Coordinates of C-alpha atoms in Angstrom, one line a residue:
X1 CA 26.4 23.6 40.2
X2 CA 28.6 24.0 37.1
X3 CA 30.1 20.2 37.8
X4 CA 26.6 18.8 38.2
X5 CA 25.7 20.2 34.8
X6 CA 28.8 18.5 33.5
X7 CA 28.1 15.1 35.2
X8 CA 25.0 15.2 33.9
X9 CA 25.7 15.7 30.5
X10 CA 28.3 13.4 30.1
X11 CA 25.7 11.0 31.3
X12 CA 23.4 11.6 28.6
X13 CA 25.6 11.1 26.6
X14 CA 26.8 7.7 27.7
X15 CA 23.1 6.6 27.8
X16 CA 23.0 7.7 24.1
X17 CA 26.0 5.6 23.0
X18 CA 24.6 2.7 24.6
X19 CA 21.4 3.0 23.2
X20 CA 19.2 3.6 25.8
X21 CA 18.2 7.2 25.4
X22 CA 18.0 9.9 22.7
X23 CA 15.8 8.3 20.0
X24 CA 12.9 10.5 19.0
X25 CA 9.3 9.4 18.7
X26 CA 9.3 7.9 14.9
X27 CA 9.1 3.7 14.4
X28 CA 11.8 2.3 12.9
X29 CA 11.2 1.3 9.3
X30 CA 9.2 -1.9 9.6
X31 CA 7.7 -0.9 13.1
X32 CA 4.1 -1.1 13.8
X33 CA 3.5 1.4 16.8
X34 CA -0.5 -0.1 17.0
X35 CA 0.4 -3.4 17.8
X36 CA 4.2 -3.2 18.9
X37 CA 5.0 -6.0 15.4
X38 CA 7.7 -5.3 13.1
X39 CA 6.7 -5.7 9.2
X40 CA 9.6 -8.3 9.3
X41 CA 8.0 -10.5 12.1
X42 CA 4.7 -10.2 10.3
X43 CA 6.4 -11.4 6.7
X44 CA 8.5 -14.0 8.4
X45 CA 5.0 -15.4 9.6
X46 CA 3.6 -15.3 6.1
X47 CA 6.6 -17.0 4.2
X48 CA 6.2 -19.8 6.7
X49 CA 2.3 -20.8 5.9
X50 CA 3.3 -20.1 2.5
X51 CA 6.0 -22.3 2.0
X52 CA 4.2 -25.3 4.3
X53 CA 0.7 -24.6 2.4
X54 CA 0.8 -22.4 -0.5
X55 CA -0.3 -24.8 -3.8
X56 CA 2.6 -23.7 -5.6
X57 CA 5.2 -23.2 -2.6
X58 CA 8.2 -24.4 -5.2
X59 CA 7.6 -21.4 -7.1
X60 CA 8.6 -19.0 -3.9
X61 CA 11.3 -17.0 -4.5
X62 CA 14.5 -18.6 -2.6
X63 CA 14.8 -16.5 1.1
X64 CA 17.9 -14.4 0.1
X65 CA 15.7 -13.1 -3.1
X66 CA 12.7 -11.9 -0.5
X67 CA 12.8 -8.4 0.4
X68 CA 11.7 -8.8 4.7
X69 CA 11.7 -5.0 4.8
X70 CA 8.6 -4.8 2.1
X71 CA 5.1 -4.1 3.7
X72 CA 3.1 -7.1 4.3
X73 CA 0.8 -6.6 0.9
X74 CA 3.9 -5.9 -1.5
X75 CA 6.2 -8.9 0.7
X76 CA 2.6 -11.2 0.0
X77 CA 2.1 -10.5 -3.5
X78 CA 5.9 -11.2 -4.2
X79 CA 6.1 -14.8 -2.9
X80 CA 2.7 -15.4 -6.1
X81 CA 3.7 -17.9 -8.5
X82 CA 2.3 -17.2 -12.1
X83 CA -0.1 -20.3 -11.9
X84 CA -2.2 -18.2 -9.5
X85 CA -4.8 -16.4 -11.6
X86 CA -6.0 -16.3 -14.6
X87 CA -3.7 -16.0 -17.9
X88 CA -4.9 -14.8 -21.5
X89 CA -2.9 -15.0 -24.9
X90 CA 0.0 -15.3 -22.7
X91 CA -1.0 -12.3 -20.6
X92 CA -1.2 -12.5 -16.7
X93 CA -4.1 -10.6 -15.8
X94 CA -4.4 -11.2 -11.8
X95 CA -4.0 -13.5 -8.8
X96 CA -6.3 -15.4 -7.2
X97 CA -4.6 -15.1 -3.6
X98 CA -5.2 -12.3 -1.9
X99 CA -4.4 -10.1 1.6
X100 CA -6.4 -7.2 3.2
X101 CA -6.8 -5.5 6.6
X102 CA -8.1 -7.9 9.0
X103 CA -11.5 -5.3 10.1
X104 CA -13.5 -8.1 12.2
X105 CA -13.2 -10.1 9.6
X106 CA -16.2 -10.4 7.1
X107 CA -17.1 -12.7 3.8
X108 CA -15.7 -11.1 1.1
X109 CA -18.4 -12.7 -1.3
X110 CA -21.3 -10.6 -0.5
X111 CA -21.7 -6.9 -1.8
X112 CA -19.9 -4.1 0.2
X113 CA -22.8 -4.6 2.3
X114 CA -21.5 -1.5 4.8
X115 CA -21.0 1.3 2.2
X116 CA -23.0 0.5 -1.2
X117 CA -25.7 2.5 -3.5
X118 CA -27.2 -1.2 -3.7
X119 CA -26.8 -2.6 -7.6
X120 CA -24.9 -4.1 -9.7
X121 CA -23.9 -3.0 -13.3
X122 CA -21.5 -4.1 -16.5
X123 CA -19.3 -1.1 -17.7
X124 CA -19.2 -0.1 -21.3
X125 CA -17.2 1.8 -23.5
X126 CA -19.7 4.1 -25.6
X127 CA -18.2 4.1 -29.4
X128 CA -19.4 6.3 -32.4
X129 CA -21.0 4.5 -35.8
X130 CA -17.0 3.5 -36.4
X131 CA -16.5 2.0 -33.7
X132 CA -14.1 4.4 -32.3
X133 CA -14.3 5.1 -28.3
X134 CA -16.0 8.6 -27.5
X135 CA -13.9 8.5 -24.0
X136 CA -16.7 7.8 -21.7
X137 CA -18.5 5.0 -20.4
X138 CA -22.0 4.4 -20.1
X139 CA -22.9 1.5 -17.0
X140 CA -26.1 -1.3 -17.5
X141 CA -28.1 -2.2 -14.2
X142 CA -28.2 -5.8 -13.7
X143 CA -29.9 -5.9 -10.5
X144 CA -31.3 -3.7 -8.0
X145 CA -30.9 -5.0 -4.3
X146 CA -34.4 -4.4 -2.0
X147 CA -34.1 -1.9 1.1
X148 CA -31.4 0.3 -0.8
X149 CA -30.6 3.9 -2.5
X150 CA -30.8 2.3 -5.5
X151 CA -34.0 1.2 -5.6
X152 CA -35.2 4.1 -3.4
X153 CA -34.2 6.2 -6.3
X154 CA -36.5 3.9 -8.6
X155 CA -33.8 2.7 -10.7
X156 CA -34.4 -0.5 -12.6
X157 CA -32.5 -3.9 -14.2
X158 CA -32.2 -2.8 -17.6
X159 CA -31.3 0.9 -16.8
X160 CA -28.4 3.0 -18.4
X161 CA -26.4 5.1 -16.0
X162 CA -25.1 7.8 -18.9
X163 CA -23.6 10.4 -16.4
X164 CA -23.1 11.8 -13.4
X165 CA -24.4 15.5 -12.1
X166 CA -25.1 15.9 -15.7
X167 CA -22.5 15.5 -17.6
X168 CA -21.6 12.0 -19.6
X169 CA -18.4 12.2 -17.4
X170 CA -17.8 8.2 -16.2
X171 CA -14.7 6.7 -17.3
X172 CA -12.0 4.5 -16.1
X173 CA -10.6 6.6 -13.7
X174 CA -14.0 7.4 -12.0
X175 CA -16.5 4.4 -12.4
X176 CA -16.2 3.9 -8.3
X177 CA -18.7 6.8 -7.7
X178 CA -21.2 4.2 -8.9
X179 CA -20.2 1.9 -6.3
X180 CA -20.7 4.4 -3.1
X181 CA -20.3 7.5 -1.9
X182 CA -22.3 10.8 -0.8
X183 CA -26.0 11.8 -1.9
X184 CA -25.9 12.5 -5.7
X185 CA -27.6 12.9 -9.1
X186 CA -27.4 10.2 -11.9
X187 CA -28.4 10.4 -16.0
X188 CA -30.7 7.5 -16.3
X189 CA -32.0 6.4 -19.3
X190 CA -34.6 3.9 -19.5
X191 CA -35.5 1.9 -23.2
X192 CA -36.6 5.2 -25.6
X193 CA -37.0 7.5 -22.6
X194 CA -35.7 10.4 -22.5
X195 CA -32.5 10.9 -20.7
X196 CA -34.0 12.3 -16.8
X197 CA -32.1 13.4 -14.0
X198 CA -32.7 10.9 -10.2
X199 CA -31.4 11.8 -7.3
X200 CA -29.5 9.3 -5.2
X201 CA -29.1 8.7 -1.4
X202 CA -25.9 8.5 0.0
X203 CA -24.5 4.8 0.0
X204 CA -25.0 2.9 3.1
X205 CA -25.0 -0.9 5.0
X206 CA -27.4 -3.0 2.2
X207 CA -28.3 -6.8 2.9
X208 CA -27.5 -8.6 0.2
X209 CA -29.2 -11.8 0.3
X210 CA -27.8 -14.1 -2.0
X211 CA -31.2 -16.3 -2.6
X212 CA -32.1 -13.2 -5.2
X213 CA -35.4 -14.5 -6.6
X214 CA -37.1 -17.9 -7.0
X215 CA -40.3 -19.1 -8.8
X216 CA -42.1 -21.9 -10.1
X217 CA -43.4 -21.7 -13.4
X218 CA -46.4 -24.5 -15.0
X219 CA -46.0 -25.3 -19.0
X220 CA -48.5 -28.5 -19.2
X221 CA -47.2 -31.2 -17.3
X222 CA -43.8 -29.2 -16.5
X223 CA -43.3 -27.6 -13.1
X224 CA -40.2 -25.6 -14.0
X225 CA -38.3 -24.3 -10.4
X226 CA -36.3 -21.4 -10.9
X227 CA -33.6 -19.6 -8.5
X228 CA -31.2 -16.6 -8.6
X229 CA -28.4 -17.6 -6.5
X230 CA -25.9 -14.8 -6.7
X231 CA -22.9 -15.6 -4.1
X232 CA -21.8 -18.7 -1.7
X233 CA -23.2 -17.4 1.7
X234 CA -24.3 -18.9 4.3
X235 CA -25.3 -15.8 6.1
X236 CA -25.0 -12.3 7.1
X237 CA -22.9 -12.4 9.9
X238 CA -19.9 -14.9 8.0
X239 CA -19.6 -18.4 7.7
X240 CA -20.9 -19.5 11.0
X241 CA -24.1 -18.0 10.9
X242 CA -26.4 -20.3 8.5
X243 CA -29.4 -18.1 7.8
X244 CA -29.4 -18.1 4.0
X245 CA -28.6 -21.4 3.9
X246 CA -31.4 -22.7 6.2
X247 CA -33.3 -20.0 4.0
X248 CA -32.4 -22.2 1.1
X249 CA -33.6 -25.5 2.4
X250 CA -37.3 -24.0 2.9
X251 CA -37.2 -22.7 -0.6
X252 CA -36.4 -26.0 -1.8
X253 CA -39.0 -27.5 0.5
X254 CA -41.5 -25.1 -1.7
X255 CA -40.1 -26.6 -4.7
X256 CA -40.8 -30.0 -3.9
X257 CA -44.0 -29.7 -2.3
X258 CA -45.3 -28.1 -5.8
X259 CA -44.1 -31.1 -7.7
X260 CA -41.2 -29.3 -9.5
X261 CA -39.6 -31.6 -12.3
X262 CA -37.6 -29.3 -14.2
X263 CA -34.8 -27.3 -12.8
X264 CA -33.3 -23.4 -14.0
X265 CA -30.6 -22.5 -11.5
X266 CA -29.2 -18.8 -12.3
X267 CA -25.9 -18.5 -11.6
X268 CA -24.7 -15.7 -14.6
X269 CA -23.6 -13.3 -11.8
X270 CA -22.0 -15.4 -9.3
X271 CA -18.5 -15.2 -8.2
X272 CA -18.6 -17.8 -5.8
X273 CA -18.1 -17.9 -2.1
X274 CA -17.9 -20.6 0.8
X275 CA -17.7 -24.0 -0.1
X276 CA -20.5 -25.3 3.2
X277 CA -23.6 -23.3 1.0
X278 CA -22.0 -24.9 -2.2
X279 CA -22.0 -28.1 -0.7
X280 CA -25.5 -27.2 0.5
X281 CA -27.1 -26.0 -2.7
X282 CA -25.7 -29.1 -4.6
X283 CA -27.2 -31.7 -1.8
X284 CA -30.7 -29.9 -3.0
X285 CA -30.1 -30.6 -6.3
X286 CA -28.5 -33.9 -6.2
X287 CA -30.9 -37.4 -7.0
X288 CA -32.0 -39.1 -4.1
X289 CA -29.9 -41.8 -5.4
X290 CA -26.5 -39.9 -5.7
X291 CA -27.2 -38.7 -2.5
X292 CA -24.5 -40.6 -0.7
X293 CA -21.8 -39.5 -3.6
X294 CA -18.7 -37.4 -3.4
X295 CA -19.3 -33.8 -4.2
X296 CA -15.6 -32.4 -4.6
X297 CA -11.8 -33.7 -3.8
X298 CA -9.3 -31.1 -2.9
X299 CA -5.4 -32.0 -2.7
X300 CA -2.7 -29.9 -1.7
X301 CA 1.2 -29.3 -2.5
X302 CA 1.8 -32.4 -0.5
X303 CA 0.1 -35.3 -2.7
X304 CA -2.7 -35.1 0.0
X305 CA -6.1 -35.5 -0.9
X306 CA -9.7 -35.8 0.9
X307 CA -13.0 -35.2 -0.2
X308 CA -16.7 -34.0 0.8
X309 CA -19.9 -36.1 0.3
X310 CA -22.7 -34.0 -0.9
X311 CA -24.7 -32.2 2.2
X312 CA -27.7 -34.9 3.4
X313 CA -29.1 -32.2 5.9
X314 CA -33.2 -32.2 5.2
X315 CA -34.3 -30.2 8.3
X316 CA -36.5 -28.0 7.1
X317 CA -37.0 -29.7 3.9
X318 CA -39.7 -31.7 2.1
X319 CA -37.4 -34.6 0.5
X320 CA -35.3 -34.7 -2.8
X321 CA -36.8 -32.8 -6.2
X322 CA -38.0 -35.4 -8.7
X323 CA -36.3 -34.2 -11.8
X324 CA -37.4 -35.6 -15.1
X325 CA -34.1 -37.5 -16.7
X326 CA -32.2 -36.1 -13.3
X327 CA -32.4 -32.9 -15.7
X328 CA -31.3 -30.0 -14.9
X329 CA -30.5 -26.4 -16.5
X330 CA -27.6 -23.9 -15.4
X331 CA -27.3 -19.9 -16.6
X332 CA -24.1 -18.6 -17.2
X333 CA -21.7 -15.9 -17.9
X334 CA -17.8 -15.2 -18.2
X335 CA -18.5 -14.2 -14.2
X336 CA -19.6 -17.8 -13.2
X337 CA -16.7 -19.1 -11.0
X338 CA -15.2 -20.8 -7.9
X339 CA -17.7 -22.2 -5.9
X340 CA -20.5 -22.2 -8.9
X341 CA -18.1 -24.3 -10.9
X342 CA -17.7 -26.3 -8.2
X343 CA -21.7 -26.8 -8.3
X344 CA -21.4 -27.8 -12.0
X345 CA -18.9 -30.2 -11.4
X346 CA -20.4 -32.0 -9.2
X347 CA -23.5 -32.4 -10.6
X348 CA -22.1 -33.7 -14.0
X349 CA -20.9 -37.6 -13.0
X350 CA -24.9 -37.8 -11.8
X351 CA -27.1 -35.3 -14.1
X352 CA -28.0 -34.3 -17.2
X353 CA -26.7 -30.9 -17.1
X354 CA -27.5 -28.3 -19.6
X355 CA -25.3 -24.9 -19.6
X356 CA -27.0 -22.1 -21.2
X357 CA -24.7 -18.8 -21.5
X358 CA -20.8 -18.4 -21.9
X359 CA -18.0 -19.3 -20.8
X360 CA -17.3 -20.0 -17.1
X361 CA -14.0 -18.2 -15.5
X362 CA -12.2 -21.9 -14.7
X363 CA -11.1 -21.5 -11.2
X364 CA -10.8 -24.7 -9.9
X365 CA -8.8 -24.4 -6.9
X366 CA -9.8 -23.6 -2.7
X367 CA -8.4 -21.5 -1.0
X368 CA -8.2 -21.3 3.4
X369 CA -8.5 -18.5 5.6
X370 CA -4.6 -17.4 7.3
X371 CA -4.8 -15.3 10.3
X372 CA -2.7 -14.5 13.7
X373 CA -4.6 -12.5 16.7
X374 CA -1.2 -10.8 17.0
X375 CA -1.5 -9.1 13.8
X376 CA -3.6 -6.7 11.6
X377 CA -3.4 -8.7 8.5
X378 CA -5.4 -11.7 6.8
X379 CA -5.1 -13.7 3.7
X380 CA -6.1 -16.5 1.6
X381 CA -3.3 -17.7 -0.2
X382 CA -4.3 -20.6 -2.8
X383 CA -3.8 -24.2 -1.0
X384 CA -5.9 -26.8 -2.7
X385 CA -7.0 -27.8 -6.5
X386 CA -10.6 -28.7 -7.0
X387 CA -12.1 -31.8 -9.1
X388 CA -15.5 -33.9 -8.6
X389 CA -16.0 -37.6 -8.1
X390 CA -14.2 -38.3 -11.3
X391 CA -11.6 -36.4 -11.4
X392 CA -13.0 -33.8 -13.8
X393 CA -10.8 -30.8 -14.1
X394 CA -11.9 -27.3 -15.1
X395 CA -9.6 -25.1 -15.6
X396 CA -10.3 -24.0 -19.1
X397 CA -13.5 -22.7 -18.0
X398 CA -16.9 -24.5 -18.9
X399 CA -17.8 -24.5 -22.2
X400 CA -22.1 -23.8 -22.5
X401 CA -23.9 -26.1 -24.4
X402 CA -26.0 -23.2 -25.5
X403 CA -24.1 -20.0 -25.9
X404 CA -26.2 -17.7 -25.4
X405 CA -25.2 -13.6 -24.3
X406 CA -27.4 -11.0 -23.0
X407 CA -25.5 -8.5 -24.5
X408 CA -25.1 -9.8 -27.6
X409 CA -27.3 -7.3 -30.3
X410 CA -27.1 -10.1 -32.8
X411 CA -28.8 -13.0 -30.3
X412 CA -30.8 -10.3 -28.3
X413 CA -31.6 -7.2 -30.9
X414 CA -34.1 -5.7 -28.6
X415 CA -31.2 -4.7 -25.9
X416 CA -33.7 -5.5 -23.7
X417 CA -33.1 -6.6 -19.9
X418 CA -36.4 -8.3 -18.6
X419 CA -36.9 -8.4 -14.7
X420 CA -34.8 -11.5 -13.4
X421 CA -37.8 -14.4 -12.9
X422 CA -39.9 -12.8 -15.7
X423 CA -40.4 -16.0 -18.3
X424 CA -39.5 -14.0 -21.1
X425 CA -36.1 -12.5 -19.8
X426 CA -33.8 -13.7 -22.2
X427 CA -31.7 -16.1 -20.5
X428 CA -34.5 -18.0 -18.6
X429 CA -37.0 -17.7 -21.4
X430 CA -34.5 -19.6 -23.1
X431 CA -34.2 -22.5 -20.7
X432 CA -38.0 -22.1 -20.6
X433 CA -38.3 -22.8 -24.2
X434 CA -35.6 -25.7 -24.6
X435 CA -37.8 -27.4 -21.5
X436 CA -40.7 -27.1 -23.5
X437 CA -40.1 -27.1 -26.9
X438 CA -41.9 -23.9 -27.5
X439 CA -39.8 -20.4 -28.6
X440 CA -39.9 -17.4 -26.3
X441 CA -41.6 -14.8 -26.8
X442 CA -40.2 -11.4 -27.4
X443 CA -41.0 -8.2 -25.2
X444 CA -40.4 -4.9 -25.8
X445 CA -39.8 -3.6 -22.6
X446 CA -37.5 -2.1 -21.5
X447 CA -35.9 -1.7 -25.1
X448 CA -34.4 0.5 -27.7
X449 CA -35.5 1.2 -31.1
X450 CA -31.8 2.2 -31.8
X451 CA -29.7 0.0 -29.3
X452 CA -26.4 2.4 -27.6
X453 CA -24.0 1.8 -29.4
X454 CA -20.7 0.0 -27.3
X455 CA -18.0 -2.1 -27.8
X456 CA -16.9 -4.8 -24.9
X457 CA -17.7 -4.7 -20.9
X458 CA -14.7 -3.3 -19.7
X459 CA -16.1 -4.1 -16.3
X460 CA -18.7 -5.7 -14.2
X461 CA -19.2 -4.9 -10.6
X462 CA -20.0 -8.1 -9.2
X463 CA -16.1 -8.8 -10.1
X464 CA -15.3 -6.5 -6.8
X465 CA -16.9 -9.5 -4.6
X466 CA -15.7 -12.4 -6.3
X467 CA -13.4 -15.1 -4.1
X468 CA -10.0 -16.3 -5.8
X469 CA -11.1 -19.3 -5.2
X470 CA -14.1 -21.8 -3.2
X471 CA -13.6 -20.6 0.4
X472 CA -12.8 -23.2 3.0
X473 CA -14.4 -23.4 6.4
X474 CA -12.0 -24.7 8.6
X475 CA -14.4 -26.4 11.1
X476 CA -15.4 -28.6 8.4
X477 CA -13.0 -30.0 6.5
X478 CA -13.0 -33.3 6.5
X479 CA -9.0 -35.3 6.9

């Protein structure tokens, strides 16, 4: 028995220098024990698309200065050239390409719609008479979706969040409670109001329909259309499923059929999205006579370029809007990007386009969807720059023709937030009144006799759902 024993550990040990036994149950750094992939197999796939695909591929790092080892997020983000994002006063403040967990992949341009309290809001710093910040922030609803705890909870565009479970305790380490999480209490304060106490439901799956509101609106001999168009989706269930956008056509139909000849699209809080619905809304917009016109050229790294006529599909519809002048008016605000600029520039070679807000963000690049079955990731790295029938570039943002900013005291000294489609809500009551010559009215609804005192947005929700840049569908881009 005793040489048995012997023979059989001397065995086990021969397996172990050989390498077939004695390892314990912990991966290897850069394992992946769910799908059996090493981090280095998944980053060896990335740096190939990257290098054939990525818009700025010469900027990649050289192969010996690439750290294999890194998880898949850190290995991604290192391979990011500087000319991806957005720069200020020589400051880069983010990238447009971006990688996340691959959870049956859905559009990141709507709203959380699984886990959300249902509204959007700008975050501001609350300051003193000086100026000075008094270490809190106070949060400004801009839009309430239907069907959600938020407006369950009877909260209103125009509201002040001021705290949470009673204290003024939001700041910049905490301001995600607002986004989603369990059954709570919020400050709300409401124009002069005072400050009350509403109780919240837990956050939960919302629809977010980006066709927010649309209206028609008679001033004399002007039929004035007007739609709230707040992301690039085609539908609910990604880019395949067309809902909204065959939604879309039959609001459009309405439009036409009531003889609209002025146009307000709202686009102040969209981020932008997928480039078929942009295509889509533009082809609605578009003269009968531009009809057959190119809506947008994309070229990549290569010297490649093709481009997309504007979208001819009229199922559904009622024929092309009869715009006086081939006039039309577009809402906007620093958050207006991607695929709305897209919109914009496409429309300018053929129409009189008026801008009425800021800014726009200037992203005028595309960017397609990279995934492998075999593993857990996605991303959408930056692959094509984006220009219209001209070759109109946009980089620098669009400049309004009217500036015009809700939150500025000085142009809006009421503070107050109308309901989006009421005529005298301050960025559509302006359009209203340059179509008809006649100044808006003012409200006070909804407003302060002593406005709260803030200094800058320090953030806006919507910026959570934004794209990098117009999304691609693959089945149809054109070659």
């Amino acid at each position: 028995m005793k040489e048995n024993f012997q023979i059989h550990i001397w065995l086990g040990l021969l397996l172990c220098l050989l390498g077939m036994s004695c390892s314990d149950d912990t991966p290897a750094k850069g394992d992946d024990p769910g799908n059996g992939n090493t981090e280095l197999e998944v980053n060896e796939w990335i740096e190939s698309v990257m290098r054939s695909d990525y818009l700025w591929n010469n900027d990649i790092p050289a192969q010996n200065k690439l750290d294999f080892s890194a998880d898949p997020q850190t290995f991604f983000r290192s391979m990011l050239s500087l000319k991806d994002g957005k720069t200020r006063n020589g400051k880069h403040l983010y990238y447009y390409s971006y990688m996340e967990k691959n959870k049956d992949y859905k559009a990141r341009t709507s709203i959380d719609a699984d886990d959300t309290y249902g509204m959007e809001f700008t975050l501001f710093n609350v300051v003193n008479d000086s100026n000075q910040p008094l270490g809190y922030y106070y949060a400004r609803i801009l839009y309430v979706l239907p069907n959600s705890p938020a407006s369950s909870a009877g909260l209103e565009r125009g509201d002040w969040i001021v705290g949470v479970k009673g204290k003024n305790n939001i700041n910049s380490d905490n301001y995600g409670i607002l986004l989603n999480g369990d059954r709570t209490q919020w400050l709300v304060k409401r124009g002069d109001t005072e400050v009350r106490t509403i109780d919240i439901e837990a956050s939960r799956a919302v629809e977010d329909n980006p066709l927010f509101y649309h209206n028609v609106y008679t001033r004399g001999d002007k039929k004035i259309g007007y739609l709230v168009y707040n992301h690039f989706t085609s539908g609910p269930n990604g880019y395949s499923d067309r809902t909204y956008d065959e939604e879309m056509k039959k609001i459009f139909a309405g439009f036409q059929a009531q003889g609209v000849n002025e146009f307000v699209l709202d686009l102040r809080y969209n981020g932008g999205g997928y480039e078929n619905s942009a295509n889509m809304l533009a082809g609605l917009l578009i003269p009968e006579a531009s009809r057959k016109k190119v809506f947008a050229v994309f070229s990549d790294n290569k010297g490649q370029s093709y481009s997309n006529d504007f979208c001819v599909e009229t199922k559904g519809t009622a024929g092309y809007l009869k715009l006086n002048s081939n006039r039309i008016y577009i809402l906007t605000s620093q958050s207006t990007a991607s695929s709305s600029e897209v919109v914009i520039n496409s429309l300018n070679p053929f129409m009189d386009v008026t801008l009425i807000g800021e800014l726009t963000e200037g992203k005028n690049v595309g960017m397609e969807m990279q995934k492998n079955d075999k593993y857990e990731w996605i991303y959408w790295p930056i692959t094509l720059r984006v220009t219209n029938a001209v070759n109109d570039d946009y980089s620098a943002g669009f400049k309004p023709d009217i500036e015009w900013n809700e939150y500025d005291l000085t142009q809006n000294p009421t503070d107050a937030l109308l309901p989006l489609g009421d005529p005298d809500e301050f960025m559509l009551g302006k359009a209203i009144s340059l179509i008809t010559g006649i100044n808006r009215s003012a409200r006070s609804m909804n407003t302060l006799s002593q406005p709260i005192m803030r200094g800058e947005s320090v953030y806006q929700s919507t910026e959570r759902h934004a794209t990098g840049g117009m999304l691609m569908v693959p089945e149809e881009k054109n070659n």
